Each structure stands twice: as C-alpha cells, then as structure tokens.
mmCIF file of C-alpha atoms and ligand atoms in Angstrom:
data_model
loop_
_atom_site.group_PDB
_atom_site.id
_atom_site.type_symbol
_atom_site.label_atom_id
_atom_site.label_comp_id
_atom_site.label_asym_id
_atom_site.label_seq_id
_atom_site.Cartn_x
_atom_site.Cartn_y
_atom_site.Cartn_z
ATOM 1 C CA UNK A 1 15.738 23.289 1.117
ATOM 2 C CA UNK A 2 15.971 23.027 -2.667
ATOM 3 C CA UNK A 3 15.595 19.235 -2.467
ATOM 4 C CA UNK A 4 12.491 19.476 -0.286
ATOM 5 C CA UNK A 5 10.990 22.154 -2.530
ATOM 6 C CA UNK A 6 11.577 19.893 -5.506
ATOM 7 C CA UNK A 7 10.087 16.901 -3.717
ATOM 8 C CA UNK A 8 6.866 18.812 -2.936
ATOM 9 C CA UNK A 9 6.670 20.265 -6.451
ATOM 10 C CA UNK A 10 7.032 16.768 -7.924
ATOM 11 C CA UNK A 11 4.405 15.406 -5.574
ATOM 12 C CA UNK A 12 2.004 18.159 -6.702
ATOM 13 C CA UNK A 13 2.629 17.506 -10.366
ATOM 14 C CA UNK A 14 3.009 13.741 -10.586
ATOM 15 C CA UNK A 15 1.061 12.341 -7.639
ATOM 16 C CA UNK A 16 -1.649 14.719 -6.448
ATOM 17 C CA UNK A 17 -2.657 16.206 -9.819
ATOM 18 C CA UNK A 18 -5.802 14.521 -11.047
ATOM 19 C CA UNK A 19 -6.324 12.765 -7.682
ATOM 20 C CA UNK A 20 -6.536 15.390 -4.956
ATOM 21 C CA UNK A 21 -6.883 19.081 -5.907
ATOM 22 C CA UNK A 22 -6.372 20.079 -2.245
ATOM 23 C CA UNK A 23 -3.067 18.191 -1.947
ATOM 24 C CA UNK A 24 -1.978 19.471 -5.349
ATOM 25 C CA UNK A 25 -2.604 23.051 -4.213
ATOM 26 C CA UNK A 26 -0.950 22.598 -0.801
ATOM 27 C CA UNK A 27 2.187 20.836 -2.033
ATOM 28 C CA UNK A 28 2.686 23.217 -4.971
ATOM 29 C CA UNK A 29 2.395 26.163 -2.549
ATOM 30 C CA UNK A 30 4.721 24.557 0.021
ATOM 31 C CA UNK A 31 7.359 24.077 -2.686
ATOM 32 C CA UNK A 32 7.500 27.882 -3.022
ATOM 33 C CA UNK A 33 7.132 28.779 0.674
ATOM 34 C CA UNK A 34 10.552 29.189 2.393
ATOM 35 C CA UNK A 35 9.092 29.430 5.920
ATOM 36 C CA UNK A 36 7.161 26.165 5.680
ATOM 37 C CA UNK A 37 10.062 24.477 3.898
ATOM 38 C CA UNK A 38 12.284 25.464 6.814
ATOM 39 C CA UNK A 39 9.918 23.730 9.256
ATOM 40 C CA UNK A 40 9.906 20.583 7.132
ATOM 41 C CA UNK A 41 13.688 20.643 6.734
ATOM 42 C CA UNK A 42 14.007 20.614 10.514
ATOM 43 C CA UNK A 43 12.662 17.028 10.411
ATOM 44 C CA UNK A 44 14.881 13.967 9.885
ATOM 45 C CA UNK A 45 15.284 13.336 6.139
ATOM 46 C CA UNK A 46 13.064 10.231 6.126
ATOM 47 C CA UNK A 47 10.235 12.171 7.770
ATOM 48 C CA UNK A 48 9.924 14.939 5.167
ATOM 49 C CA UNK A 49 7.590 12.999 2.853
ATOM 50 C CA UNK A 50 4.570 15.048 1.704
ATOM 51 C CA UNK A 51 2.202 12.170 2.527
ATOM 52 C CA UNK A 52 3.416 11.965 6.104
ATOM 53 C CA UNK A 53 3.567 15.709 6.820
ATOM 54 C CA UNK A 54 0.120 16.420 5.358
ATOM 55 C CA UNK A 55 -1.498 13.409 7.050
ATOM 56 C CA UNK A 56 -0.041 14.439 10.414
ATOM 57 C CA UNK A 57 -1.442 17.957 9.993
ATOM 58 C CA UNK A 58 -4.855 16.582 9.033
ATOM 59 C CA UNK A 59 -4.834 14.135 11.936
ATOM 60 C CA UNK A 60 -4.444 17.152 14.248
ATOM 61 C CA UNK A 61 -7.389 18.968 12.628
ATOM 62 C CA UNK A 62 -6.124 20.809 9.528
ATOM 63 C CA UNK A 63 -9.208 21.262 7.345
ATOM 64 C CA UNK A 64 -9.184 20.583 3.604
ATOM 65 C CA UNK A 65 -9.382 24.190 2.379
ATOM 66 C CA UNK A 66 -7.327 27.049 0.950
ATOM 67 C CA UNK A 67 -3.546 26.969 1.403
ATOM 68 C CA UNK A 68 -3.465 30.184 3.469
ATOM 69 C CA UNK A 69 -5.687 28.558 6.095
ATOM 70 C CA UNK A 70 -3.658 25.320 6.054
ATOM 71 C CA UNK A 71 -0.406 27.278 6.372
ATOM 72 C CA UNK A 72 -1.620 29.175 9.465
ATOM 73 C CA UNK A 73 -2.769 25.911 11.052
ATOM 74 C CA UNK A 74 0.564 24.242 10.334
ATOM 75 C CA UNK A 75 2.569 27.083 11.867
ATOM 76 C CA UNK A 76 0.332 27.435 14.887
ATOM 77 C CA UNK A 77 0.282 23.673 15.705
ATOM 78 C CA UNK A 78 3.739 22.720 14.435
ATOM 79 C CA UNK A 79 5.075 21.195 17.682
ATOM 80 C CA UNK A 80 2.020 18.947 17.996
ATOM 81 C CA UNK A 81 2.112 18.007 14.288
ATOM 82 C CA UNK A 82 5.852 17.397 14.494
ATOM 83 C CA UNK A 83 5.396 14.902 17.316
ATOM 84 C CA UNK A 84 2.872 12.948 15.193
ATOM 85 C CA UNK A 85 5.317 12.966 12.258
ATOM 86 C CA UNK A 86 8.098 11.601 14.469
ATOM 87 C CA UNK A 87 5.884 8.921 16.035
ATOM 88 C CA UNK A 88 3.996 7.730 12.941
ATOM 89 C CA UNK A 89 4.989 6.665 9.436
ATOM 90 C CA UNK A 90 3.358 6.369 6.031
ATOM 91 C CA UNK A 91 1.295 3.212 6.373
ATOM 92 C CA UNK A 92 -1.557 3.786 3.957
ATOM 93 C CA UNK A 93 -3.469 0.512 3.836
ATOM 94 C CA UNK A 94 -5.504 0.181 0.653
ATOM 95 C CA UNK A 95 -7.753 -2.910 0.506
ATOM 96 C CA UNK A 96 -8.666 -2.149 -3.124
ATOM 97 C CA UNK A 97 -5.202 -3.449 -4.055
ATOM 98 C CA UNK A 98 -6.748 -6.923 -3.549
ATOM 99 C CA UNK A 99 -8.531 -6.342 -6.868
ATOM 100 C CA UNK A 100 -5.231 -6.419 -8.753
ATOM 101 C CA UNK A 101 -3.822 -9.294 -6.679
ATOM 102 C CA UNK A 102 -6.874 -11.565 -6.914
ATOM 103 C CA UNK A 103 -6.288 -12.866 -10.489
ATOM 104 C CA UNK A 104 -2.811 -14.066 -9.437
ATOM 105 C CA UNK A 105 -4.059 -15.506 -6.132
ATOM 106 C CA UNK A 106 -6.758 -17.460 -8.014
ATOM 107 C CA UNK A 107 -4.376 -18.639 -10.728
ATOM 108 C CA UNK A 108 -1.863 -19.872 -8.138
ATOM 109 C CA UNK A 109 -4.555 -21.792 -6.191
ATOM 110 C CA UNK A 110 -5.811 -23.306 -9.464
ATOM 111 C CA UNK A 111 -2.426 -24.397 -10.816
ATOM 112 C CA UNK A 112 -1.180 -25.681 -7.454
ATOM 113 C CA UNK A 113 -4.521 -27.374 -6.670
ATOM 114 C CA UNK A 114 -4.245 -26.250 -3.044
ATOM 115 C CA UNK A 115 -5.655 -23.577 -0.762
ATOM 116 C CA UNK A 116 -3.488 -20.544 -0.079
ATOM 117 C CA UNK A 117 -1.390 -19.383 2.851
ATOM 118 C CA UNK A 118 -1.004 -15.609 2.481
ATOM 119 C CA UNK A 119 2.048 -13.868 3.940
ATOM 120 C CA UNK A 120 2.022 -10.108 3.527
ATOM 121 C CA UNK A 121 5.242 -8.158 3.856
ATOM 122 C CA UNK A 122 4.676 -4.562 4.983
ATOM 123 C CA UNK A 123 1.088 -5.369 5.918
ATOM 124 C CA UNK A 124 0.208 -2.171 7.851
ATOM 125 C CA UNK A 125 -3.176 -3.133 9.404
ATOM 126 C CA UNK A 126 -3.408 -6.252 7.202
ATOM 127 C CA UNK A 127 -6.396 -5.112 5.137
ATOM 128 C CA UNK A 128 -5.002 -6.788 1.995
ATOM 129 C CA UNK A 129 -4.933 -10.155 3.782
ATOM 130 C CA UNK A 130 -8.694 -10.654 3.347
ATOM 131 C CA UNK A 131 -9.260 -10.910 -0.417
ATOM 132 C CA UNK A 132 -12.010 -13.470 0.253
ATOM 133 C CA UNK A 133 -14.040 -10.960 2.303
ATOM 134 C CA UNK A 134 -14.395 -8.431 -0.527
ATOM 135 C CA UNK A 135 -16.592 -8.402 -3.593
ATOM 136 C CA UNK A 136 -15.128 -7.487 -6.984
ATOM 137 C CA UNK A 137 -16.568 -5.723 -9.977
ATOM 138 C CA UNK A 138 -14.235 -5.612 -12.939
ATOM 139 C CA UNK A 139 -15.223 -3.208 -15.741
ATOM 140 C CA UNK A 140 -18.832 -2.898 -14.534
ATOM 141 C CA UNK A 141 -19.278 -6.658 -15.050
ATOM 142 C CA UNK A 142 -20.980 -9.143 -12.728
ATOM 143 C CA UNK A 143 -20.273 -8.978 -9.023
ATOM 144 C CA UNK A 144 -17.767 -11.638 -7.954
ATOM 145 C CA UNK A 145 -17.820 -12.962 -4.378
ATOM 146 C CA UNK A 146 -20.768 -10.924 -3.053
ATOM 147 C CA UNK A 147 -19.743 -9.705 0.440
ATOM 148 C CA UNK A 148 -23.348 -8.828 1.317
ATOM 149 C CA UNK A 149 -22.656 -5.093 1.696
ATOM 150 C CA UNK A 150 -21.865 -2.517 -0.982
ATOM 151 C CA UNK A 151 -19.075 -0.805 0.967
ATOM 152 C CA UNK A 152 -16.903 -3.937 0.624
ATOM 153 C CA UNK A 153 -17.159 -4.120 -3.177
ATOM 154 C CA UNK A 154 -13.921 -3.254 -5.014
ATOM 155 C CA UNK A 155 -14.334 -1.716 -8.467
ATOM 156 C CA UNK A 156 -11.458 -2.123 -10.886
ATOM 157 C CA UNK A 157 -11.094 -1.346 -14.592
ATOM 158 C CA UNK A 158 -8.942 -3.543 -16.815
ATOM 159 C CA UNK A 159 -7.130 -3.550 -20.138
ATOM 160 C CA UNK A 160 -5.233 -6.333 -21.919
ATOM 161 C CA UNK A 161 -7.551 -9.200 -20.887
ATOM 162 C CA UNK A 162 -6.261 -10.240 -17.466
ATOM 163 C CA UNK A 163 -7.194 -13.780 -16.396
ATOM 164 C CA UNK A 164 -10.155 -12.747 -14.238
ATOM 165 C CA UNK A 165 -11.235 -15.452 -11.796
ATOM 166 C CA UNK A 166 -14.774 -16.792 -11.410
ATOM 167 C CA UNK A 167 -14.404 -17.356 -7.677
ATOM 168 C CA UNK A 168 -12.147 -16.459 -4.780
ATOM 169 C CA UNK A 169 -9.552 -19.044 -3.815
ATOM 170 C CA UNK A 170 -9.716 -20.698 -0.402
ATOM 171 C CA UNK A 171 -7.381 -19.064 2.112
ATOM 172 C CA UNK A 172 -6.428 -21.157 5.136
ATOM 173 C CA UNK A 173 -3.660 -19.050 6.659
ATOM 174 C CA UNK A 174 -2.981 -15.309 6.749
ATOM 175 C CA UNK A 175 -0.121 -13.592 8.429
ATOM 176 C CA UNK A 176 2.402 -10.843 7.840
ATOM 177 C CA UNK A 177 5.211 -8.619 9.011
ATOM 178 C CA UNK A 178 5.442 -4.873 9.492
ATOM 179 C CA UNK A 179 7.896 -2.531 11.204
ATOM 180 C CA UNK A 180 4.911 -1.138 13.050
ATOM 181 C CA UNK A 181 1.729 -3.211 12.672
ATOM 182 C CA UNK A 182 -1.510 -1.276 13.051
ATOM 183 C CA UNK A 183 -4.567 -2.693 14.771
ATOM 184 C CA UNK A 184 -7.702 -2.356 12.600
ATOM 185 C CA UNK A 185 -9.848 -2.458 15.774
ATOM 186 C CA UNK A 186 -7.965 0.392 17.492
ATOM 187 C CA UNK A 187 -9.701 3.780 16.981
ATOM 188 C CA UNK A 188 -6.401 5.719 17.080
ATOM 189 C CA UNK A 189 -4.765 3.508 14.463
ATOM 190 C CA UNK A 190 -7.886 3.723 12.320
ATOM 191 C CA UNK A 191 -7.893 7.538 12.621
ATOM 192 C CA UNK A 192 -4.270 7.560 11.428
ATOM 193 C CA UNK A 193 -5.111 5.333 8.450
ATOM 194 C CA UNK A 194 -8.005 7.666 7.668
ATOM 195 C CA UNK A 195 -5.742 10.754 7.811
ATOM 196 C CA UNK A 196 -3.427 9.081 5.283
ATOM 197 C CA UNK A 197 -6.216 9.073 2.683
ATOM 198 C CA UNK A 198 -6.000 12.206 0.573
ATOM 199 C CA UNK A 199 -8.796 14.786 0.673
ATOM 200 C CA UNK A 200 -11.345 14.219 -2.080
ATOM 201 C CA UNK A 201 -11.091 10.399 -1.979
ATOM 202 C CA UNK A 202 -14.240 9.686 -0.010
ATOM 203 C CA UNK A 203 -14.797 6.263 -1.582
ATOM 204 C CA UNK A 204 -11.461 5.109 -0.154
ATOM 205 C CA UNK A 205 -12.437 6.400 3.273
ATOM 206 C CA UNK A 206 -15.714 4.418 3.219
ATOM 207 C CA UNK A 207 -13.878 1.271 2.099
ATOM 208 C CA UNK A 208 -11.230 1.680 4.819
ATOM 209 C CA UNK A 209 -13.857 1.818 7.526
ATOM 210 C CA UNK A 210 -15.715 -1.244 6.229
ATOM 211 C CA UNK A 211 -12.528 -3.258 5.668
ATOM 212 C CA UNK A 212 -11.175 -2.409 9.133
ATOM 213 C CA UNK A 213 -14.475 -3.509 10.634
ATOM 214 C CA UNK A 214 -14.317 -6.914 8.963
ATOM 215 C CA UNK A 215 -10.575 -7.381 9.685
ATOM 216 C CA UNK A 216 -11.054 -6.289 13.289
ATOM 217 C CA UNK A 217 -13.391 -9.243 13.899
ATOM 218 C CA UNK A 218 -10.507 -11.735 13.491
ATOM 219 C CA UNK A 219 -7.258 -9.834 12.943
ATOM 220 C CA UNK A 220 -4.476 -11.699 11.169
ATOM 221 C CA UNK A 221 -1.255 -12.148 13.128
ATOM 222 C CA UNK A 222 1.186 -9.512 11.956
ATOM 223 C CA UNK A 223 4.657 -9.834 13.408
ATOM 224 C CA UNK A 224 6.418 -6.611 14.386
ATOM 225 C CA UNK A 225 9.803 -6.508 12.698
ATOM 226 C CA UNK A 226 11.845 -6.032 9.576
ATOM 227 C CA UNK A 227 10.944 -7.937 6.427
ATOM 228 C CA UNK A 228 14.411 -9.495 6.042
ATOM 229 C CA UNK A 229 14.543 -10.656 9.649
ATOM 230 C CA UNK A 230 11.088 -12.263 9.655
ATOM 231 C CA UNK A 231 10.358 -13.625 6.195
ATOM 232 C CA UNK A 232 11.997 -17.043 6.581
ATOM 233 C CA UNK A 233 10.190 -17.777 9.870
ATOM 234 C CA UNK A 234 6.836 -16.790 8.395
ATOM 235 C CA UNK A 235 7.303 -19.031 5.368
ATOM 236 C CA UNK A 236 8.404 -21.940 7.523
ATOM 237 C CA UNK A 237 5.371 -21.546 9.825
ATOM 238 C CA UNK A 238 2.865 -21.806 6.945
ATOM 239 C CA UNK A 239 0.786 -25.011 6.823
ATOM 240 C CA UNK A 240 2.278 -27.743 4.658
ATOM 241 C CA UNK A 241 -0.956 -28.365 2.742
ATOM 242 C CA UNK A 242 -1.116 -24.785 1.418
ATOM 243 C CA UNK A 243 0.523 -23.023 -1.503
ATOM 244 C CA UNK A 244 2.421 -20.195 0.170
ATOM 245 C CA UNK A 245 2.067 -16.735 -1.353
ATOM 246 C CA UNK A 246 4.450 -14.027 -0.149
ATOM 247 C CA UNK A 247 3.227 -10.660 -1.365
ATOM 248 C CA UNK A 248 3.862 -6.971 -0.879
ATOM 249 C CA UNK A 249 2.309 -3.839 -2.265
ATOM 250 C CA UNK A 250 3.606 -0.258 -1.911
ATOM 251 C CA UNK A 251 6.362 -1.289 0.511
ATOM 252 C CA UNK A 252 9.759 -1.382 -1.203
ATOM 253 C CA UNK A 253 9.913 2.382 -1.789
ATOM 254 C CA UNK A 254 10.236 2.676 2.017
ATOM 255 C CA UNK A 255 13.002 0.075 2.278
ATOM 256 C CA UNK A 256 16.681 1.016 1.770
ATOM 257 C CA UNK A 257 18.010 -0.192 -1.586
ATOM 258 C CA UNK A 258 20.553 -2.640 -0.110
ATOM 259 C CA UNK A 259 17.790 -4.245 2.012
ATOM 260 C CA UNK A 260 15.545 -4.585 -1.034
ATOM 261 C CA UNK A 261 18.264 -6.569 -2.759
ATOM 262 C CA UNK A 262 18.704 -8.850 0.242
ATOM 263 C CA UNK A 263 14.928 -9.318 0.353
ATOM 264 C CA UNK A 264 14.778 -10.213 -3.312
ATOM 265 C CA UNK A 265 17.499 -12.816 -2.852
ATOM 266 C CA UNK A 266 15.854 -14.290 0.227
ATOM 267 C CA UNK A 267 12.386 -14.633 -1.312
ATOM 268 C CA UNK A 268 13.745 -15.866 -4.639
ATOM 269 C CA UNK A 269 15.528 -18.675 -2.819
ATOM 270 C CA UNK A 270 12.126 -20.093 -1.779
ATOM 271 C CA UNK A 271 10.515 -19.913 -5.213
ATOM 272 C CA UNK A 272 10.679 -23.185 -7.184
ATOM 273 C CA UNK A 273 11.730 -25.400 -4.267
ATOM 274 C CA UNK A 274 10.202 -28.741 -5.341
ATOM 275 C CA UNK A 275 7.372 -29.986 -3.112
ATOM 276 C CA UNK A 276 7.032 -26.674 -1.236
ATOM 277 C CA UNK A 277 5.383 -24.203 -3.548
ATOM 278 C CA UNK A 278 6.156 -20.615 -2.580
ATOM 279 C CA UNK A 279 4.948 -17.879 -4.907
ATOM 280 C CA UNK A 280 6.111 -14.297 -4.742
ATOM 281 C CA UNK A 281 3.928 -11.396 -5.819
ATOM 282 C CA UNK A 282 5.288 -7.859 -5.901
ATOM 283 C CA UNK A 283 3.049 -4.852 -6.633
ATOM 284 C CA UNK A 284 5.300 -1.838 -6.395
ATOM 285 C CA UNK A 285 6.055 1.517 -7.957
ATOM 286 C CA UNK A 286 8.061 1.303 -11.128
ATOM 287 C CA UNK A 287 11.745 0.659 -10.351
ATOM 288 C CA UNK A 288 11.182 -0.145 -6.655
ATOM 289 C CA UNK A 289 11.868 -3.856 -7.155
ATOM 290 C CA UNK A 290 15.616 -4.292 -7.732
ATOM 291 C CA UNK A 291 16.511 -5.991 -11.042
ATOM 292 C CA UNK A 292 16.717 -8.079 -13.066
ATOM 293 C CA UNK A 293 13.078 -7.769 -14.100
ATOM 294 C CA UNK A 294 11.845 -9.688 -17.123
ATOM 295 C CA UNK A 295 10.311 -8.296 -19.245
ATOM 296 C CA UNK A 296 11.275 -4.766 -18.210
ATOM 297 C CA UNK A 297 8.031 -2.787 -18.521
ATOM 298 C CA UNK A 298 8.199 0.820 -19.634
ATOM 299 C CA UNK A 299 7.553 3.049 -16.587
ATOM 300 C CA UNK A 300 4.249 4.890 -16.650
ATOM 301 C CA UNK A 301 3.829 7.728 -14.156
ATOM 302 C CA UNK A 302 1.387 6.860 -11.392
ATOM 303 C CA UNK A 303 1.235 3.138 -12.227
ATOM 304 C CA UNK A 304 2.737 0.260 -10.247
ATOM 305 C CA UNK A 305 4.182 -2.900 -11.767
ATOM 306 C CA UNK A 306 2.820 -6.324 -10.769
ATOM 307 C CA UNK A 307 5.327 -9.193 -10.761
ATOM 308 C CA UNK A 308 4.822 -12.902 -10.222
ATOM 309 C CA UNK A 309 8.016 -14.729 -9.235
ATOM 310 C CA UNK A 310 10.087 -11.835 -10.585
ATOM 311 C CA UNK A 311 8.277 -11.695 -13.925
ATOM 312 C CA UNK A 312 6.311 -8.534 -14.783
ATOM 313 C CA UNK A 313 2.705 -9.442 -15.648
ATOM 314 C CA UNK A 314 0.781 -6.149 -15.393
ATOM 315 C CA UNK A 315 0.767 -2.476 -14.567
ATOM 316 C CA UNK A 316 -1.688 -1.485 -11.875
ATOM 317 C CA UNK A 317 -3.360 1.660 -10.590
ATOM 318 C CA UNK A 318 -1.520 2.716 -7.432
ATOM 319 C CA UNK A 319 -4.636 2.239 -5.312
ATOM 320 C CA UNK A 320 -5.798 -0.935 -7.047
ATOM 321 C CA UNK A 321 -8.330 0.886 -9.201
ATOM 322 C CA UNK A 322 -7.029 -0.489 -12.524
ATOM 323 C CA UNK A 323 -5.262 -3.546 -13.908
ATOM 324 C CA UNK A 324 -3.406 -3.409 -17.235
ATOM 325 C CA UNK A 325 -2.271 -6.885 -18.214
ATOM 326 C CA UNK A 326 0.936 -6.959 -20.265
HETATM 327 C C1 SAM B 1 2.429 2.267 2.280
HETATM 328 S S1 SAM B 1 2.233 0.999 3.450
HETATM 329 C C2 SAM B 1 1.473 -0.264 2.450
HETATM 330 C C3 SAM B 1 0.580 -1.183 3.243
HETATM 331 C C4 SAM B 1 -0.068 -2.319 2.474
HETATM 332 N N1 SAM B 1 0.933 -3.184 1.910
HETATM 333 C C5 SAM B 1 -0.995 -1.818 1.394
HETATM 334 O O1 SAM B 1 -0.640 -1.915 0.220
HETATM 335 O O2 SAM B 1 -2.081 -1.355 1.690
HETATM 336 C C6 SAM B 1 3.898 0.396 3.646
HETATM 337 C C7 SAM B 1 4.066 -0.480 4.875
HETATM 338 O O3 SAM B 1 5.360 -1.096 4.814
HETATM 339 C C8 SAM B 1 5.881 -1.145 6.119
HETATM 340 N N2 SAM B 1 7.349 -1.279 6.045
HETATM 341 C C9 SAM B 1 8.242 -0.375 5.551
HETATM 342 N N3 SAM B 1 9.505 -0.847 5.662
HETATM 343 C C10 SAM B 1 9.407 -2.087 6.209
HETATM 344 C C11 SAM B 1 10.368 -3.086 6.566
HETATM 345 N N4 SAM B 1 11.678 -2.885 6.403
HETATM 346 N N5 SAM B 1 9.925 -4.233 7.123
HETATM 347 C C12 SAM B 1 8.593 -4.430 7.332
HETATM 348 N N6 SAM B 1 7.643 -3.526 6.998
HETATM 349 C C13 SAM B 1 8.046 -2.366 6.456
HETATM 350 C C14 SAM B 1 5.431 0.170 6.740
HETATM 351 O O4 SAM B 1 5.472 0.128 8.158
HETATM 352 C C15 SAM B 1 4.015 0.285 6.174
HETATM 353 O O5 SAM B 1 3.053 -0.260 7.038
#
C-alpha cells in the first residue's frame, strides 16, 4: 500500500499540480486514504496507474468535484469501474504532439528531398499520424497550414530557436502499431479517449473531438500487436519513394525495460542504411529511452525529450504545448 500511496502522492505533486486542480486534489487525498488504497491495491500492479483509475471512474460518471463526492462514487461503483480498468489501458492520444514533431518531419522531407511515410509506434487512435491536417501557431506567430477550422489549430510556444517550417511536408503513407488500436470513428473508443483527458483541460477535449472527426474520415491502418513484433514489417511495407519516419510519443514508459532495449536496437539497425532512408523520432519522458543518449539532456520535471536518430534535439511539453530546442 505504501508504494501505491507514494505513486498517487507523486502524481499529485509532479504531474497534476499546475495542470488539473481536481486531479491534484483527488490523488493527494487518495494517497492518504487507506480504504481507497486497498481497492486500488486489489488491482494487478500494471493497472494501478492514477491516470487509468481516475479515467475509468470518470468514464462511468464520476463528476469533477470535491474528493468526498468522488470517493463515495468510487466505492459505490467499484465493480463497474474495476471492469473498465481491467479492459482498458492508458491510451491518451494527444494530436498537439504533432506541433513538436513537425519541425523534424519537415527537416527530414527537405534534406531527403522526398515525401514522407509515417509509421507510428504506440499510435492509439492514430491522431498524430495526420500532421498535415492541422494548423500550427508557434509563439502567436502566423498560422501555418490553415486547416479551415479553428479547433484544428495547434498552439505551441518555443524557446531556443527551433527550425520552424514554412509548410507541411507531403505525406504519402501513414500506418502504425498498437497493442490495442482505437477507432477514432467509434463513439465508445472516443468516449474513452475523452475520459483520459484530465478535468480542467477543455481545449484538449475540443481538439480531440475535431481530430477524431478528421481521422475518422480515412483512418490510417494501425496493426494490432507489439512494437517489436511488427516494426520490421511496417518499415518494409513503406513505399520505396518515401523517406520512412518511425516515431513514437509517450509510449516507452508503458513498455518493459528489456523490450525498450530490443526496440532501440531494432530501429537503430534501419537508420543509416544507404539508399533506404529511415529516420527515427522519439518523444518520450526523460529516461524512458534506454541509453546511450547523446547529448544527455538534464531531466526537467514534466518535460519530454525529443530525439532524432538517437540524438537529443529538444525538450517538449508533455502534451505538445511547448518546444525547447537544445
Ligand atoms: C499514452 S498512449 C500515446 C499515444 C500516442 N502516441 C500519442 O502520443 O498521442 C501509449 C500507447 O502505446 C501503446 N503501447 C504500449 N505498449 C505497447 C507495445 N508494447 N506495443 C505497441 N503499442 C504499445 C498503448 O496501447 C497506447 O495506445
């Protein structure tokens, strides 16, 4: 129980604080509530994550309000909530992360002189596979790639002068892999993605709905399976005329350490093969990508690290809201 209490206390302090007052209050209170901790400890270890437990409760109707009310709801509906926790997993799909990926996508297309084939590992519903369908506004500057509707515009602040593109690269192939792909056109899957967004983040909720609508019109093919089992086949199936970009964001923290190392080795073996350009972009929490990482950026709480072919190039806001070029 001590480990779970600590996990919820850390979540309150380092993740929810400053982002979601409701989640901060709930997780801080859970960390000191033996009865609720006992319920959570009855779950398999991998299912005790705050994000998953709270999203499951909200998907069953827990209202964003005082902890006492949430606690009663949780206890009263625990069997129902528990079945959602066991059936679902943390699959938050954040299209705004395209704002931190786009400068690398554009730079790769420019230097390779080819259109891109995007392969997303841990794609969830695939909402990061459509960077060309979103508009971008960096630092309140001019709108890039006007999508024709304001709910598809991604705002992102920057520091350190990232190489911001003037246009979106051409994308001729998009595909991915996920242990459990979600369908952006399925109302139940969409409701789950919505429940995974923390209370108080309404802008993310609006963006999710708009992005799912556009993805649902022509969903990318996302293979159901494990990243290590599928990655080679996906790379080999990409069109020869494209520069292949394998990317992942907010995935490796959910992958066992030994599998991350195998993944790193597998993807690295494709980078730099002459005549078949494969680029690898990793946007993950600090320390999630197994070493060696050059240069080793100093960890900053709440920020991810963006790597291109194993080289750290930036820190990024965890939801794609900021880009800090190194
Ligand atoms: C937090 S979500 C991130 C989704 C998306 N990349 C984004 O940034 O919006 C992590 C995703 O990784 C997937 N995942 C976790 N382990 C995986 C594995 N071993 N193989 C394939 N996908 C995996 C999960 O199913 C989930 O959809």
